[in-house]
């Protein structure tokens, strides 16, 4: 005897995997558990499970669909509140439900299209209805895709880069947002040489905030290398925050704006305690903290984050399938206008196959291997 513990019996089919399951609970000392495992695996017919094997069996036995199986892995890997929420929603079946809402009418439409192909004389005049039904499906699927893109942001968190002319107050603002004196601040322009990162969690979203070397023409050698790093950070960012000095007369606006694309940039005037921002513009002061909360809210809004929204669709695999399903439906809509019914039916079927891939109704073994490889042993 090495320990005293508990054995829990879960009777089929109500267990996690759908099979008879016995769980042995022991005290947690690693050496003790190793001894127990050795004793148990010495029994005939007993072996260590493959990574994700329990969840895989749950899927193969029809207990959960693929989106929920993947959610188990996501939940284990989640490292921000938003990521936990997204995985939990997916585990609860939110994604399966959203997909079903799109698929059910699409399956009906596909059946009607096939019938129309088989019995053309009975289906005259149904083109209008087909166009409307395709339109509804396309819209629902596109909105699922857009929410999914935000979902993937939430899963991995966002990178937000502060940039702008030298001495505009970037490092002071960075320190204020981080809540500690991480970056050196000085009145000499060109103080920051290296990009500096801090990992924060705002309203549950993981945010990597980057302070960068201020941009200016003809810097000396070391500063020029810092500016190169600023450009690299901007390239890899989800959002660039352009911080203006309070007096921007003589500053070439267009030149700074070109450093980041319009869609991924917001602009703020710094040192607002010295001079208020013009009407309609956002002003902040890293020194006094004025406007900083509003800036945080603007950043979260700009990356499309809403805390209350449970975004289930998030993995690259889901996004790719949805993208391709949207494309198939777009081709169906185009074909419908030219009244080539075979193509409409074919593309609708293609979209349905892609959606089935997400929930795993169409799952190939390689796909399953790829998914369950991500799990740790025992899950
Ligand atoms: N009044 C006022 N002064 C500020 C504010 N923010 C920064 N400063 C001052 O402006 C100077 C430059 O501030 P930094 O935060 O180092 O500016 P920076 O944009 O990081 O500068 P570089 O790294 O050189 O590009 C310092 O003397 C700060 O004390 C502010 O909100 N209000
Ligand atoms: Mg600085």
mmCIF file of C-alpha atoms and ligand atoms in Angstrom:
data_model
loop_
_atom_site.group_PDB
_atom_site.id
_atom_site.type_symbol
_atom_site.label_atom_id
_atom_site.label_comp_id
_atom_site.label_asym_id
_atom_site.label_seq_id
_atom_site.Cartn_x
_atom_site.Cartn_y
_atom_site.Cartn_z
ATOM 1 C CA UNK A 1 0.000 0.000 0.000
ATOM 2 C CA UNK A 2 1.285 3.451 -0.972
ATOM 3 C CA UNK A 3 -1.694 5.754 -0.356
ATOM 4 C CA UNK A 4 -5.342 5.991 0.609
ATOM 5 C CA UNK A 5 -7.613 7.601 -1.962
ATOM 6 C CA UNK A 6 -10.986 7.774 -3.637
ATOM 7 C CA UNK A 7 -12.313 5.879 -6.653
ATOM 8 C CA UNK A 8 -15.139 7.493 -8.596
ATOM 9 C CA UNK A 9 -17.194 5.411 -10.994
ATOM 10 C CA UNK A 10 -18.945 7.167 -13.883
ATOM 11 C CA UNK A 11 -21.366 4.814 -15.537
ATOM 12 C CA UNK A 12 -21.765 4.754 -19.333
ATOM 13 C CA UNK A 13 -23.209 6.585 -21.183
ATOM 14 C CA UNK A 14 -23.349 9.539 -18.765
ATOM 15 C CA UNK A 15 -19.577 9.942 -18.327
ATOM 16 C CA UNK A 16 -17.405 12.548 -20.099
ATOM 17 C CA UNK A 17 -16.283 10.054 -22.756
ATOM 18 C CA UNK A 18 -19.588 8.179 -22.898
ATOM 19 C CA UNK A 19 -17.834 5.000 -21.720
ATOM 20 C CA UNK A 20 -17.535 3.461 -18.253
ATOM 21 C CA UNK A 21 -14.925 5.536 -16.462
ATOM 22 C CA UNK A 22 -13.165 5.103 -13.147
ATOM 23 C CA UNK A 23 -11.219 8.003 -11.675
ATOM 24 C CA UNK A 24 -8.657 7.362 -8.959
ATOM 25 C CA UNK A 25 -7.978 10.335 -6.721
ATOM 26 C CA UNK A 26 -4.765 10.260 -4.707
ATOM 27 C CA UNK A 27 -2.655 12.707 -2.764
ATOM 28 C CA UNK A 28 -0.692 14.972 -5.074
ATOM 29 C CA UNK A 29 2.970 14.161 -4.374
ATOM 30 C CA UNK A 30 4.592 13.610 -7.792
ATOM 31 C CA UNK A 31 6.699 10.664 -6.625
ATOM 32 C CA UNK A 32 3.650 9.001 -5.073
ATOM 33 C CA UNK A 33 1.598 9.495 -8.242
ATOM 34 C CA UNK A 34 4.411 8.011 -10.282
ATOM 35 C CA UNK A 35 4.419 4.898 -8.056
ATOM 36 C CA UNK A 36 0.654 4.610 -8.426
ATOM 37 C CA UNK A 37 0.862 4.957 -12.208
ATOM 38 C CA UNK A 38 3.543 2.293 -12.373
ATOM 39 C CA UNK A 39 1.373 -0.055 -10.315
ATOM 40 C CA UNK A 40 -1.716 0.634 -12.423
ATOM 41 C CA UNK A 41 -0.052 0.385 -15.830
ATOM 42 C CA UNK A 42 1.498 -2.939 -14.806
ATOM 43 C CA UNK A 43 -2.047 -4.368 -14.945
ATOM 44 C CA UNK A 44 -3.004 -6.191 -18.141
ATOM 45 C CA UNK A 45 -4.822 -3.994 -20.689
ATOM 46 C CA UNK A 46 -3.911 -0.713 -19.000
ATOM 47 C CA UNK A 47 -1.849 1.963 -20.749
ATOM 48 C CA UNK A 48 -1.216 5.716 -20.534
ATOM 49 C CA UNK A 49 -3.679 7.757 -22.626
ATOM 50 C CA UNK A 50 -2.596 9.652 -25.735
ATOM 51 C CA UNK A 51 -2.743 13.456 -25.534
ATOM 52 C CA UNK A 52 -6.386 14.489 -25.769
ATOM 53 C CA UNK A 53 -7.575 10.885 -25.942
ATOM 54 C CA UNK A 54 -10.390 11.334 -23.437
ATOM 55 C CA UNK A 55 -11.772 14.323 -25.318
ATOM 56 C CA UNK A 56 -11.292 12.508 -28.604
ATOM 57 C CA UNK A 57 -13.331 9.588 -27.327
ATOM 58 C CA UNK A 58 -15.998 11.971 -26.083
ATOM 59 C CA UNK A 59 -16.158 13.368 -29.627
ATOM 60 C CA UNK A 60 -16.126 9.970 -31.368
ATOM 61 C CA UNK A 61 -18.864 8.712 -29.044
ATOM 62 C CA UNK A 62 -21.010 11.707 -29.945
ATOM 63 C CA UNK A 63 -20.903 13.300 -26.479
ATOM 64 C CA UNK A 64 -19.580 16.636 -27.799
ATOM 65 C CA UNK A 65 -18.957 18.122 -31.215
ATOM 66 C CA UNK A 66 -15.555 19.222 -32.448
ATOM 67 C CA UNK A 67 -15.952 22.883 -31.511
ATOM 68 C CA UNK A 68 -16.580 21.900 -27.913
ATOM 69 C CA UNK A 69 -13.680 19.437 -27.899
ATOM 70 C CA UNK A 70 -11.371 22.218 -29.093
ATOM 71 C CA UNK A 71 -12.783 24.521 -26.441
ATOM 72 C CA UNK A 72 -11.423 22.167 -23.779
ATOM 73 C CA UNK A 73 -7.898 22.737 -25.144
ATOM 74 C CA UNK A 74 -8.507 26.490 -25.433
ATOM 75 C CA UNK A 75 -9.707 26.671 -21.868
ATOM 76 C CA UNK A 76 -6.573 24.937 -20.611
ATOM 77 C CA UNK A 77 -4.378 27.354 -22.616
ATOM 78 C CA UNK A 78 -6.361 30.522 -21.862
ATOM 79 C CA UNK A 79 -4.263 33.233 -20.225
ATOM 80 C CA UNK A 80 -6.627 36.189 -19.978
ATOM 81 C CA UNK A 81 -10.158 36.582 -18.715
ATOM 82 C CA UNK A 82 -11.417 37.244 -22.244
ATOM 83 C CA UNK A 83 -9.768 34.074 -23.536
ATOM 84 C CA UNK A 84 -11.323 32.080 -20.678
ATOM 85 C CA UNK A 85 -14.761 33.523 -21.451
ATOM 86 C CA UNK A 86 -14.461 32.800 -25.177
ATOM 87 C CA UNK A 87 -13.392 29.212 -24.558
ATOM 88 C CA UNK A 88 -16.102 28.694 -21.940
ATOM 89 C CA UNK A 89 -18.775 29.985 -24.326
ATOM 90 C CA UNK A 90 -17.512 27.637 -27.002
ATOM 91 C CA UNK A 91 -17.456 24.748 -24.520
ATOM 92 C CA UNK A 92 -21.053 25.497 -23.605
ATOM 93 C CA UNK A 93 -21.926 25.052 -27.275
ATOM 94 C CA UNK A 94 -22.320 28.697 -28.321
ATOM 95 C CA UNK A 95 -20.469 28.192 -31.600
ATOM 96 C CA UNK A 96 -22.333 24.975 -32.444
ATOM 97 C CA UNK A 97 -25.576 26.837 -31.878
ATOM 98 C CA UNK A 98 -24.606 29.821 -34.028
ATOM 99 C CA UNK A 99 -23.543 27.470 -36.798
ATOM 100 C CA UNK A 100 -26.750 25.507 -36.581
ATOM 101 C CA UNK A 101 -28.742 28.716 -36.987
ATOM 102 C CA UNK A 102 -26.958 29.273 -40.312
ATOM 103 C CA UNK A 103 -26.935 25.679 -41.469
ATOM 104 C CA UNK A 104 -30.520 24.601 -40.908
ATOM 105 C CA UNK A 105 -32.055 27.014 -43.452
ATOM 106 C CA UNK A 106 -29.138 26.388 -45.813
ATOM 107 C CA UNK A 107 -29.729 22.626 -45.720
ATOM 108 C CA UNK A 108 -33.401 23.251 -46.564
ATOM 109 C CA UNK A 109 -32.409 25.557 -49.413
ATOM 110 C CA UNK A 110 -29.979 22.990 -50.773
ATOM 111 C CA UNK A 111 -32.693 20.302 -50.703
ATOM 112 C CA UNK A 112 -35.065 22.625 -52.587
ATOM 113 C CA UNK A 113 -32.382 23.394 -55.173
ATOM 114 C CA UNK A 114 -31.712 19.711 -55.769
ATOM 115 C CA UNK A 115 -35.447 19.121 -56.138
ATOM 116 C CA UNK A 116 -35.684 21.988 -58.621
ATOM 117 C CA UNK A 117 -32.879 20.427 -60.644
ATOM 118 C CA UNK A 118 -34.700 17.100 -60.711
ATOM 119 C CA UNK A 119 -38.144 18.525 -61.441
ATOM 120 C CA UNK A 120 -37.541 21.778 -63.338
ATOM 121 C CA UNK A 121 -41.147 22.256 -64.489
ATOM 122 C CA UNK A 122 -42.441 22.412 -60.914
ATOM 123 C CA UNK A 123 -39.959 25.016 -59.733
ATOM 124 C CA UNK A 124 -40.666 27.885 -62.069
ATOM 125 C CA UNK A 125 -40.752 31.295 -60.419
ATOM 126 C CA UNK A 126 -38.733 30.211 -57.382
ATOM 127 C CA UNK A 127 -35.638 32.224 -58.370
ATOM 128 C CA UNK A 128 -36.673 35.232 -56.329
ATOM 129 C CA UNK A 129 -37.112 33.145 -53.257
ATOM 130 C CA UNK A 130 -33.738 31.452 -53.793
ATOM 131 C CA UNK A 131 -32.020 34.834 -54.078
ATOM 132 C CA UNK A 132 -33.599 36.018 -50.825
ATOM 133 C CA UNK A 133 -32.727 32.856 -48.941
ATOM 134 C CA UNK A 134 -29.144 32.913 -50.193
ATOM 135 C CA UNK A 135 -28.876 36.554 -49.173
ATOM 136 C CA UNK A 136 -30.022 35.828 -45.632
ATOM 137 C CA UNK A 137 -27.580 32.942 -45.281
ATOM 138 C CA UNK A 138 -24.701 34.994 -46.661
ATOM 139 C CA UNK A 139 -25.412 37.832 -44.276
ATOM 140 C CA UNK A 140 -25.604 35.537 -41.242
ATOM 141 C CA UNK A 141 -22.373 33.812 -42.213
ATOM 142 C CA UNK A 142 -20.522 37.075 -42.875
ATOM 143 C CA UNK A 143 -21.535 38.412 -39.500
ATOM 144 C CA UNK A 144 -20.312 35.190 -37.881
ATOM 145 C CA UNK A 145 -17.009 35.672 -39.703
ATOM 146 C CA UNK A 146 -16.626 39.275 -38.544
ATOM 147 C CA UNK A 147 -17.320 38.312 -34.962
ATOM 148 C CA UNK A 148 -14.832 35.485 -35.411
ATOM 149 C CA UNK A 149 -12.088 37.863 -36.500
ATOM 150 C CA UNK A 150 -12.594 39.802 -33.299
ATOM 151 C CA UNK A 151 -12.619 36.482 -31.472
ATOM 152 C CA UNK A 152 -9.151 35.631 -32.671
ATOM 153 C CA UNK A 153 -7.914 39.007 -31.427
ATOM 154 C CA UNK A 154 -9.337 38.182 -28.036
ATOM 155 C CA UNK A 155 -7.712 34.790 -27.979
ATOM 156 C CA UNK A 156 -4.222 36.013 -28.601
ATOM 157 C CA UNK A 157 -4.620 39.546 -27.165
ATOM 158 C CA UNK A 158 -3.743 42.769 -28.969
ATOM 159 C CA UNK A 159 -0.524 44.714 -29.510
ATOM 160 C CA UNK A 160 -0.882 48.473 -29.141
ATOM 161 C CA UNK A 161 2.048 50.701 -30.100
ATOM 162 C CA UNK A 162 2.542 54.293 -28.930
ATOM 163 C CA UNK A 163 4.391 56.322 -31.533
ATOM 164 C CA UNK A 164 4.884 59.883 -32.692
ATOM 165 C CA UNK A 165 7.359 62.755 -32.893
ATOM 166 C CA UNK A 166 10.179 62.908 -30.315
ATOM 167 C CA UNK A 167 9.319 64.392 -26.945
ATOM 168 C CA UNK A 168 5.533 64.265 -27.386
ATOM 169 C CA UNK A 169 5.160 62.489 -24.019
ATOM 170 C CA UNK A 170 4.955 58.849 -25.153
ATOM 171 C CA UNK A 171 7.016 57.379 -22.335
ATOM 172 C CA UNK A 172 5.178 59.427 -19.707
ATOM 173 C CA UNK A 173 1.852 58.192 -21.104
ATOM 174 C CA UNK A 174 3.204 54.630 -21.281
ATOM 175 C CA UNK A 175 4.169 54.770 -17.598
ATOM 176 C CA UNK A 176 0.758 56.150 -16.721
ATOM 177 C CA UNK A 177 -1.051 53.372 -18.613
ATOM 178 C CA UNK A 178 1.220 50.691 -17.139
ATOM 179 C CA UNK A 179 0.901 52.148 -13.658
ATOM 180 C CA UNK A 180 4.634 52.210 -12.876
ATOM 181 C CA UNK A 181 7.761 54.089 -13.928
ATOM 182 C CA UNK A 182 8.872 51.534 -16.486
ATOM 183 C CA UNK A 183 10.201 53.903 -19.134
ATOM 184 C CA UNK A 184 12.766 56.652 -18.661
ATOM 185 C CA UNK A 185 11.401 60.129 -19.199
ATOM 186 C CA UNK A 186 13.468 63.201 -19.978
ATOM 187 C CA UNK A 187 13.104 66.589 -21.547
ATOM 188 C CA UNK A 188 15.849 65.734 -24.048
ATOM 189 C CA UNK A 189 14.249 64.709 -27.362
ATOM 190 C CA UNK A 190 15.277 61.181 -28.357
ATOM 191 C CA UNK A 191 15.304 59.737 -24.835
ATOM 192 C CA UNK A 192 13.734 56.394 -25.730
ATOM 193 C CA UNK A 193 16.034 54.281 -27.886
ATOM 194 C CA UNK A 194 14.606 50.806 -27.632
ATOM 195 C CA UNK A 195 11.011 49.642 -27.935
ATOM 196 C CA UNK A 196 9.721 48.757 -24.469
ATOM 197 C CA UNK A 197 6.859 46.327 -23.859
ATOM 198 C CA UNK A 198 4.421 45.819 -21.016
ATOM 199 C CA UNK A 199 1.733 43.157 -20.777
ATOM 200 C CA UNK A 200 -1.538 44.390 -19.304
ATOM 201 C CA UNK A 201 -5.080 43.126 -18.960
ATOM 202 C CA UNK A 202 -7.758 45.723 -19.699
ATOM 203 C CA UNK A 203 -11.368 44.752 -19.014
ATOM 204 C CA UNK A 204 -10.267 41.146 -19.378
ATOM 205 C CA UNK A 205 -8.463 41.638 -22.699
ATOM 206 C CA UNK A 206 -4.755 40.967 -22.892
ATOM 207 C CA UNK A 207 -2.989 44.085 -24.174
ATOM 208 C CA UNK A 208 0.703 44.304 -25.003
ATOM 209 C CA UNK A 209 1.572 47.997 -24.870
ATOM 210 C CA UNK A 210 4.730 49.166 -26.619
ATOM 211 C CA UNK A 211 6.588 52.447 -26.040
ATOM 212 C CA UNK A 212 8.839 53.375 -28.932
ATOM 213 C CA UNK A 213 11.629 55.713 -29.912
ATOM 214 C CA UNK A 214 10.205 59.008 -31.152
ATOM 215 C CA UNK A 215 10.427 59.608 -34.865
ATOM 216 C CA UNK A 216 12.422 62.466 -36.332
ATOM 217 C CA UNK A 217 14.530 63.254 -39.332
ATOM 218 C CA UNK A 218 18.321 62.957 -39.214
ATOM 219 C CA UNK A 219 18.831 61.258 -35.852
ATOM 220 C CA UNK A 220 22.276 60.069 -34.768
ATOM 221 C CA UNK A 221 23.269 56.434 -35.282
ATOM 222 C CA UNK A 222 21.892 54.753 -32.146
ATOM 223 C CA UNK A 223 18.659 56.708 -32.300
ATOM 224 C CA UNK A 224 18.252 55.756 -35.959
ATOM 225 C CA UNK A 225 18.371 52.100 -34.951
ATOM 226 C CA UNK A 226 15.691 52.826 -32.344
ATOM 227 C CA UNK A 227 13.526 54.404 -35.029
ATOM 228 C CA UNK A 228 13.969 51.285 -37.143
ATOM 229 C CA UNK A 229 12.603 49.279 -34.208
ATOM 230 C CA UNK A 230 9.651 51.652 -33.965
ATOM 231 C CA UNK A 231 8.782 50.829 -37.552
ATOM 232 C CA UNK A 232 9.062 47.098 -36.840
ATOM 233 C CA UNK A 233 6.767 47.415 -33.816
ATOM 234 C CA UNK A 234 4.260 49.352 -35.916
ATOM 235 C CA UNK A 235 4.279 46.644 -38.537
ATOM 236 C CA UNK A 236 3.423 43.935 -36.025
ATOM 237 C CA UNK A 237 0.781 45.950 -34.206
ATOM 238 C CA UNK A 238 -3.005 45.631 -34.127
ATOM 239 C CA UNK A 239 -3.358 49.321 -33.310
ATOM 240 C CA UNK A 240 -1.023 52.327 -33.491
ATOM 241 C CA UNK A 241 -1.625 55.305 -31.239
ATOM 242 C CA UNK A 242 -0.119 58.440 -32.759
ATOM 243 C CA UNK A 243 0.691 60.904 -29.989
ATOM 244 C CA UNK A 244 0.941 64.547 -31.015
ATOM 245 C CA UNK A 245 2.862 67.251 -29.203
ATOM 246 C CA UNK A 246 0.547 70.015 -27.874
ATOM 247 C CA UNK A 247 1.853 72.434 -30.449
ATOM 248 C CA UNK A 248 2.061 70.701 -33.771
ATOM 249 C CA UNK A 249 2.728 73.751 -35.921
ATOM 250 C CA UNK A 250 5.498 72.921 -38.301
ATOM 251 C CA UNK A 251 4.978 69.159 -37.841
ATOM 252 C CA UNK A 252 4.301 67.266 -41.050
ATOM 253 C CA UNK A 253 1.018 65.453 -40.237
ATOM 254 C CA UNK A 254 0.910 63.357 -43.361
ATOM 255 C CA UNK A 255 4.404 62.006 -42.822
ATOM 256 C CA UNK A 256 3.589 60.594 -39.360
ATOM 257 C CA UNK A 257 0.278 59.211 -40.507
ATOM 258 C CA UNK A 258 1.935 57.256 -43.286
ATOM 259 C CA UNK A 259 3.776 55.156 -40.696
ATOM 260 C CA UNK A 260 0.576 53.182 -39.905
ATOM 261 C CA UNK A 261 -2.537 52.433 -41.952
ATOM 262 C CA UNK A 262 -5.692 54.487 -41.344
ATOM 263 C CA UNK A 263 -7.720 51.493 -40.233
ATOM 264 C CA UNK A 264 -5.231 50.601 -37.523
ATOM 265 C CA UNK A 265 -4.404 54.053 -36.187
ATOM 266 C CA UNK A 266 -5.913 56.475 -33.707
ATOM 267 C CA UNK A 267 -4.568 59.945 -32.945
ATOM 268 C CA UNK A 268 -4.264 61.714 -29.632
ATOM 269 C CA UNK A 269 -2.839 65.037 -28.568
ATOM 270 C CA UNK A 270 -0.426 64.754 -25.644
ATOM 271 C CA UNK A 271 0.413 67.129 -22.772
ATOM 272 C CA UNK A 272 -3.213 68.312 -22.745
ATOM 273 C CA UNK A 273 -2.560 70.016 -19.407
ATOM 274 C CA UNK A 274 -0.398 72.568 -21.258
ATOM 275 C CA UNK A 275 -2.834 73.141 -24.057
ATOM 276 C CA UNK A 276 -6.315 71.632 -24.455
ATOM 277 C CA UNK A 277 -6.919 69.507 -27.536
ATOM 278 C CA UNK A 278 -8.945 71.139 -30.332
ATOM 279 C CA UNK A 279 -12.658 70.366 -30.450
ATOM 280 C CA UNK A 280 -13.401 66.819 -31.571
ATOM 281 C CA UNK A 281 -9.865 65.573 -30.860
ATOM 282 C CA UNK A 282 -8.878 63.422 -27.902
ATOM 283 C CA UNK A 283 -6.380 65.034 -25.521
ATOM 284 C CA UNK A 284 -4.386 63.213 -22.835
ATOM 285 C CA UNK A 285 -1.855 64.150 -20.236
ATOM 286 C CA UNK A 286 0.456 61.408 -19.089
ATOM 287 C CA UNK A 287 1.594 63.720 -16.334
ATOM 288 C CA UNK A 288 -1.802 64.502 -14.747
ATOM 289 C CA UNK A 289 -3.691 61.427 -15.996
ATOM 290 C CA UNK A 290 -6.357 63.574 -17.671
ATOM 291 C CA UNK A 291 -7.998 61.848 -20.643
ATOM 292 C CA UNK A 292 -6.172 58.566 -20.013
ATOM 293 C CA UNK A 293 -9.322 56.594 -19.160
ATOM 294 C CA UNK A 294 -10.986 57.925 -22.314
ATOM 295 C CA UNK A 295 -7.961 56.829 -24.322
ATOM 296 C CA UNK A 296 -8.145 53.318 -22.875
ATOM 297 C CA UNK A 297 -11.803 53.131 -23.858
ATOM 298 C CA UNK A 298 -10.974 54.424 -27.365
ATOM 299 C CA UNK A 299 -8.280 51.765 -27.779
ATOM 300 C CA UNK A 300 -10.628 48.945 -26.742
ATOM 301 C CA UNK A 301 -13.287 50.295 -29.060
ATOM 302 C CA UNK A 302 -10.835 50.593 -31.955
ATOM 303 C CA UNK A 303 -9.783 46.933 -31.666
ATOM 304 C CA UNK A 304 -13.470 45.951 -31.544
ATOM 305 C CA UNK A 305 -13.512 44.595 -28.011
ATOM 306 C CA UNK A 306 -16.679 44.399 -25.965
ATOM 307 C CA UNK A 307 -16.429 42.625 -22.684
ATOM 308 C CA UNK A 308 -19.992 41.368 -22.579
ATOM 309 C CA UNK A 309 -19.760 39.742 -25.984
ATOM 310 C CA UNK A 310 -18.987 36.042 -25.774
ATOM 311 C CA UNK A 311 -17.122 35.408 -28.996
ATOM 312 C CA UNK A 312 -16.980 31.725 -29.555
ATOM 313 C CA UNK A 313 -15.555 31.458 -33.028
ATOM 314 C CA UNK A 314 -11.882 32.063 -32.722
ATOM 315 C CA UNK A 315 -9.498 29.422 -33.929
ATOM 316 C CA UNK A 316 -7.686 29.819 -37.224
ATOM 317 C CA UNK A 317 -9.219 26.553 -38.358
ATOM 318 C CA UNK A 318 -12.752 27.867 -37.815
ATOM 319 C CA UNK A 319 -11.992 31.202 -39.435
ATOM 320 C CA UNK A 320 -10.553 29.614 -42.525
ATOM 321 C CA UNK A 321 -13.532 27.310 -42.965
ATOM 322 C CA UNK A 322 -15.977 30.199 -42.484
ATOM 323 C CA UNK A 323 -14.016 32.368 -44.931
ATOM 324 C CA UNK A 324 -14.214 29.675 -47.569
ATOM 325 C CA UNK A 325 -17.902 29.041 -46.856
ATOM 326 C CA UNK A 326 -18.598 32.771 -47.315
ATOM 327 C CA UNK A 327 -16.745 32.660 -50.654
ATOM 328 C CA UNK A 328 -18.753 29.632 -51.777
ATOM 329 C CA UNK A 329 -22.008 31.400 -50.922
ATOM 330 C CA UNK A 330 -20.855 34.530 -52.758
ATOM 331 C CA UNK A 331 -20.252 32.384 -55.834
ATOM 332 C CA UNK A 332 -23.719 30.851 -55.343
ATOM 333 C CA UNK A 333 -25.270 34.327 -55.273
ATOM 334 C CA UNK A 334 -23.422 35.317 -58.467
ATOM 335 C CA UNK A 335 -24.471 32.095 -60.206
ATOM 336 C CA UNK A 336 -28.053 32.631 -59.126
ATOM 337 C CA UNK A 337 -28.127 35.945 -60.991
ATOM 338 C CA UNK A 338 -27.083 34.130 -64.137
ATOM 339 C CA UNK A 339 -29.658 31.414 -63.431
ATOM 340 C CA UNK A 340 -27.201 28.544 -63.515
ATOM 341 C CA UNK A 341 -28.989 26.375 -61.001
ATOM 342 C CA UNK A 342 -26.421 23.551 -60.982
ATOM 343 C CA UNK A 343 -23.716 25.957 -59.874
ATOM 344 C CA UNK A 344 -25.949 27.482 -57.195
ATOM 345 C CA UNK A 345 -26.698 24.029 -55.798
ATOM 346 C CA UNK A 346 -23.045 22.971 -56.032
ATOM 347 C CA UNK A 347 -21.718 26.036 -54.214
ATOM 348 C CA UNK A 348 -24.417 25.754 -51.546
ATOM 349 C CA UNK A 349 -23.357 22.166 -50.970
ATOM 350 C CA UNK A 350 -19.715 23.280 -50.777
ATOM 351 C CA UNK A 351 -20.592 25.876 -48.124
ATOM 352 C CA UNK A 352 -22.459 23.232 -46.122
ATOM 353 C CA UNK A 353 -19.501 20.847 -46.290
ATOM 354 C CA UNK A 354 -17.186 23.548 -44.956
ATOM 355 C CA UNK A 355 -19.520 24.288 -42.060
ATOM 356 C CA UNK A 356 -19.759 20.583 -41.271
ATOM 357 C CA UNK A 357 -15.978 20.498 -41.073
ATOM 358 C CA UNK A 358 -16.075 22.974 -38.190
ATOM 359 C CA UNK A 359 -18.347 20.891 -36.023
ATOM 360 C CA UNK A 360 -16.620 17.707 -37.133
ATOM 361 C CA UNK A 361 -19.506 15.990 -38.846
ATOM 362 C CA UNK A 362 -17.211 15.600 -41.785
ATOM 363 C CA UNK A 363 -14.026 15.098 -39.845
ATOM 364 C CA UNK A 364 -11.124 13.324 -41.433
ATOM 365 C CA UNK A 365 -8.652 11.407 -39.290
ATOM 366 C CA UNK A 366 -5.747 13.774 -40.066
ATOM 367 C CA UNK A 367 -7.842 16.703 -38.938
ATOM 368 C CA UNK A 368 -8.651 14.940 -35.684
ATOM 369 C CA UNK A 369 -4.978 14.056 -35.155
ATOM 370 C CA UNK A 370 -3.985 17.677 -35.672
ATOM 371 C CA UNK A 371 -6.562 18.908 -33.204
ATOM 372 C CA UNK A 372 -6.002 16.395 -30.434
ATOM 373 C CA UNK A 373 -2.218 16.674 -30.618
ATOM 374 C CA UNK A 374 -2.600 20.067 -28.931
ATOM 375 C CA UNK A 375 -3.943 18.512 -25.756
ATOM 376 C CA UNK A 376 -1.927 17.430 -22.779
ATOM 377 C CA UNK A 377 -2.085 13.839 -21.655
ATOM 378 C CA UNK A 378 -5.042 12.998 -19.449
ATOM 379 C CA UNK A 379 -7.525 15.454 -20.931
HETATM 380 N N1 LIG B 1 3.247 69.199 -18.940
HETATM 381 C C1 LIG B 1 3.449 67.968 -19.374
HETATM 382 N N2 LIG B 1 4.684 67.524 -19.645
HETATM 383 C C2 LIG B 1 4.845 66.264 -20.091
HETATM 384 C C3 LIG B 1 3.733 65.397 -20.271
HETATM 385 N N3 LIG B 1 4.197 64.210 -20.728
HETATM 386 C C4 LIG B 1 5.540 64.324 -20.818
HETATM 387 N N4 LIG B 1 5.940 65.569 -20.431
HETATM 388 C C5 LIG B 1 7.330 66.050 -20.380
HETATM 389 O O1 LIG B 1 7.832 66.056 -21.725
HETATM 390 C C6 LIG B 1 9.171 65.579 -21.754
HETATM 391 C C7 LIG B 1 9.272 64.380 -22.680
HETATM 392 O O2 LIG B 1 8.492 63.349 -22.135
HETATM 393 P P1 LIG B 1 8.683 61.824 -22.561
HETATM 394 O O3 LIG B 1 7.603 61.050 -21.939
HETATM 395 O O4 LIG B 1 10.069 61.384 -22.321
HETATM 396 O O5 LIG B 1 8.444 61.969 -24.126
HETATM 397 P P2 LIG B 1 8.707 60.889 -25.268
HETATM 398 O O6 LIG B 1 7.700 61.109 -26.325
HETATM 399 O O7 LIG B 1 8.804 59.539 -24.697
HETATM 400 O O8 LIG B 1 10.110 61.356 -25.833
HETATM 401 P P3 LIG B 1 11.187 60.535 -26.685
HETATM 402 O O9 LIG B 1 11.347 59.187 -26.054
HETATM 403 O O10 LIG B 1 12.397 61.358 -26.586
HETATM 404 O O11 LIG B 1 10.659 60.470 -28.054
HETATM 405 C C8 LIG B 1 9.549 65.286 -20.327
HETATM 406 O O12 LIG B 1 10.238 66.404 -19.807
HETATM 407 C C9 LIG B 1 8.219 65.078 -19.634
HETATM 408 O O13 LIG B 1 8.279 65.422 -18.250
HETATM 409 C C10 LIG B 1 2.417 65.900 -19.975
HETATM 410 O O14 LIG B 1 1.404 65.224 -20.100
HETATM 411 N N5 LIG B 1 2.331 67.177 -19.544
HETATM 412 MG MG1 LIG B 2 10.215 58.158 -24.779
#
